[in-house]
Amino acid sequence: MGGAGDPSRLHGVRVLLGSAEYQQLQLEAAGRGASLAGCAGECLREYFALRAEMASAVTAPGRPGERHTGLIHSILARSEERLVATLDARAAELCDGQQRLESMLDRLVQLYLVHTPEVAPEQRAGAVASATRRYGNYRRAVGELAAGEAFTGAGPGDGLGEDGG
């Protein structure tokens, strides 16, 4: 087919290498038991095969759990598996934390309802107005804290001063 095994299709190429690359090629050729020219050809074929495999790792369709062939596909699959495991563990941590917060909030609401009397119907409008104002102050304070600003205290009627809110 015109590959390395077909002498009628071989072409000579002259390459100039720096000292470091030449020494690296000598070591590689010795390790493979090949000539410098043979080793250079093998390395070039391997390089082109890896480039094609790299491109196919991005473009080839694949489904989760599907068997992976090739070095790059296997490396990417292992990396993906580690990422999934890490993300799953983190998601479980976050879910546990959220469940704790939900439980704490539920207990807080229950505690509030147990210790807070109902508002008389004639006082409901004033209670709603006061609650709306105080809640706005609370949200602003939370926003300041979340933004890293020093809490300034909202002022009269915020529930934090001496007037009792």
XYZ file of C-alpha atoms in Angstrom:
165
model
C 0.000 0.000 0.000
C 2.957 2.344 -0.103
C 3.946 2.167 3.560
C 7.322 1.390 5.078
C 7.149 -2.203 3.775
C 6.956 -1.214 0.090
C 10.515 -0.384 -1.136
C 9.237 0.956 -4.463
C 7.384 3.754 -2.656
C 10.094 4.814 -0.200
C 11.559 8.301 -0.436
C 14.745 9.565 1.122
C 14.552 12.657 3.269
C 17.451 14.535 4.773
C 16.851 16.123 8.168
C 19.064 18.387 10.236
C 18.752 17.950 13.998
C 20.147 19.846 16.917
C 22.444 18.053 19.355
C 19.706 17.332 21.899
C 17.297 15.891 19.301
C 20.109 13.875 17.687
C 21.056 12.329 21.052
C 17.408 11.596 21.776
C 17.029 9.906 18.365
C 20.198 7.849 18.992
C 18.831 6.642 22.347
C 15.435 5.827 20.861
C 16.988 3.961 17.924
C 19.228 1.975 20.295
C 16.214 1.122 22.445
C 14.286 -0.104 19.415
C 17.255 -1.863 17.854
C 16.785 0.189 14.683
C 18.919 2.416 12.511
C 18.677 6.191 12.926
C 16.785 6.497 9.628
C 14.460 3.583 10.476
C 13.776 4.965 13.917
C 13.084 8.442 12.514
C 10.564 6.926 10.072
C 8.862 4.923 12.835
C 8.688 7.984 15.091
C 7.172 10.047 12.284
C 4.546 7.370 11.550
C 3.716 7.171 15.266
C 3.426 10.959 15.411
C 1.007 11.057 12.473
C -1.047 8.201 13.973
C -1.250 10.029 17.324
C -2.296 13.247 15.583
C -5.072 11.395 13.755
C -6.154 9.733 17.003
C -6.158 13.091 18.822
C -8.417 14.527 16.135
C -10.738 11.521 16.293
C -10.957 11.803 20.098
C -12.645 15.154 19.592
C -14.712 14.359 16.504
C -15.634 10.678 16.932
C -19.096 10.147 18.406
C -19.145 8.043 21.503
C -21.582 7.083 24.214
C -20.995 6.862 27.971
C -19.776 3.433 29.000
C -18.683 2.588 25.466
C -15.339 0.775 25.133
C -12.476 3.087 24.173
C -9.806 2.166 21.688
C -6.516 3.924 21.274
C -4.195 5.607 23.708
C -5.706 9.086 23.592
C -9.280 7.810 23.856
C -8.326 5.717 26.883
C -6.525 8.605 28.580
C -9.478 10.918 27.974
C -11.921 8.278 29.237
C -9.937 7.830 32.462
C -9.791 11.598 32.953
C -13.533 11.848 32.396
C -14.151 9.045 34.900
C -12.052 10.842 37.531
C -13.895 14.100 36.853
C -17.274 12.381 37.168
C -16.236 10.750 40.452
C -14.994 14.080 41.814
C -18.136 15.917 40.715
C -20.391 13.186 42.127
C -18.624 13.372 45.490
C -18.893 17.173 45.556
C -22.566 17.037 44.548
C -23.238 14.595 47.397
C -21.498 16.956 49.846
C -23.557 19.893 48.612
C -26.766 17.867 48.811
C -25.990 16.866 52.400
C -25.308 20.502 53.289
C -28.527 21.629 51.655
C -30.520 18.993 53.559
C -28.971 20.205 56.834
C -29.877 23.808 56.006
C -33.430 22.829 55.111
C -33.776 20.954 58.406
C -32.356 23.887 60.355
C -34.713 26.311 58.627
C -37.679 24.040 59.268
C -36.783 23.832 62.976
C -36.368 27.617 63.138
C -39.816 28.188 61.644
C -41.326 25.665 64.028
C -39.605 27.371 66.987
C -40.860 30.769 65.823
C -44.443 29.532 65.474
C -44.387 27.905 68.907
C -43.185 31.070 70.669
C -44.932 33.826 68.668
C -48.584 34.579 69.354
C -51.076 35.199 66.559
C -51.644 38.852 65.616
C -55.108 40.175 66.411
C -57.124 41.053 63.275
C -57.298 44.762 64.173
C -53.472 44.899 64.460
C -52.742 42.920 61.281
C -52.220 45.926 58.924
C -49.689 47.552 61.289
C -47.949 44.201 61.831
C -47.642 43.618 58.074
C -46.240 47.140 57.507
C -43.728 46.688 60.349
C -42.740 43.221 59.112
C -42.274 44.506 55.542
C -40.009 47.335 56.716
C -38.002 45.116 59.053
C -37.668 42.412 56.398
C -36.349 44.974 53.904
C -33.772 46.075 56.486
C -32.816 42.457 57.093
C -32.379 41.766 53.351
C -30.238 44.883 52.948
C -28.050 43.800 55.888
C -27.644 40.323 54.402
C -26.717 41.896 51.055
C -24.074 44.059 52.736
C -22.607 41.061 54.522
C -22.607 38.983 51.334
C -20.849 41.822 49.480
C -18.186 41.938 52.193
C -19.275 45.346 53.392
C -19.403 46.228 57.069
C -22.951 46.023 58.386
C -24.121 49.555 59.084
C -27.327 48.786 60.960
C -30.363 50.077 59.166
C -31.501 52.721 61.601
C -34.661 53.410 63.600
C -37.181 50.625 63.620
C -34.832 48.003 62.186
C -35.252 45.782 65.197
C -31.612 46.214 66.149
C -31.736 49.476 68.098
C -33.191 50.494 71.423
C -36.654 51.234 70.047
C -37.381 47.507 69.764
C -38.203 47.555 66.066
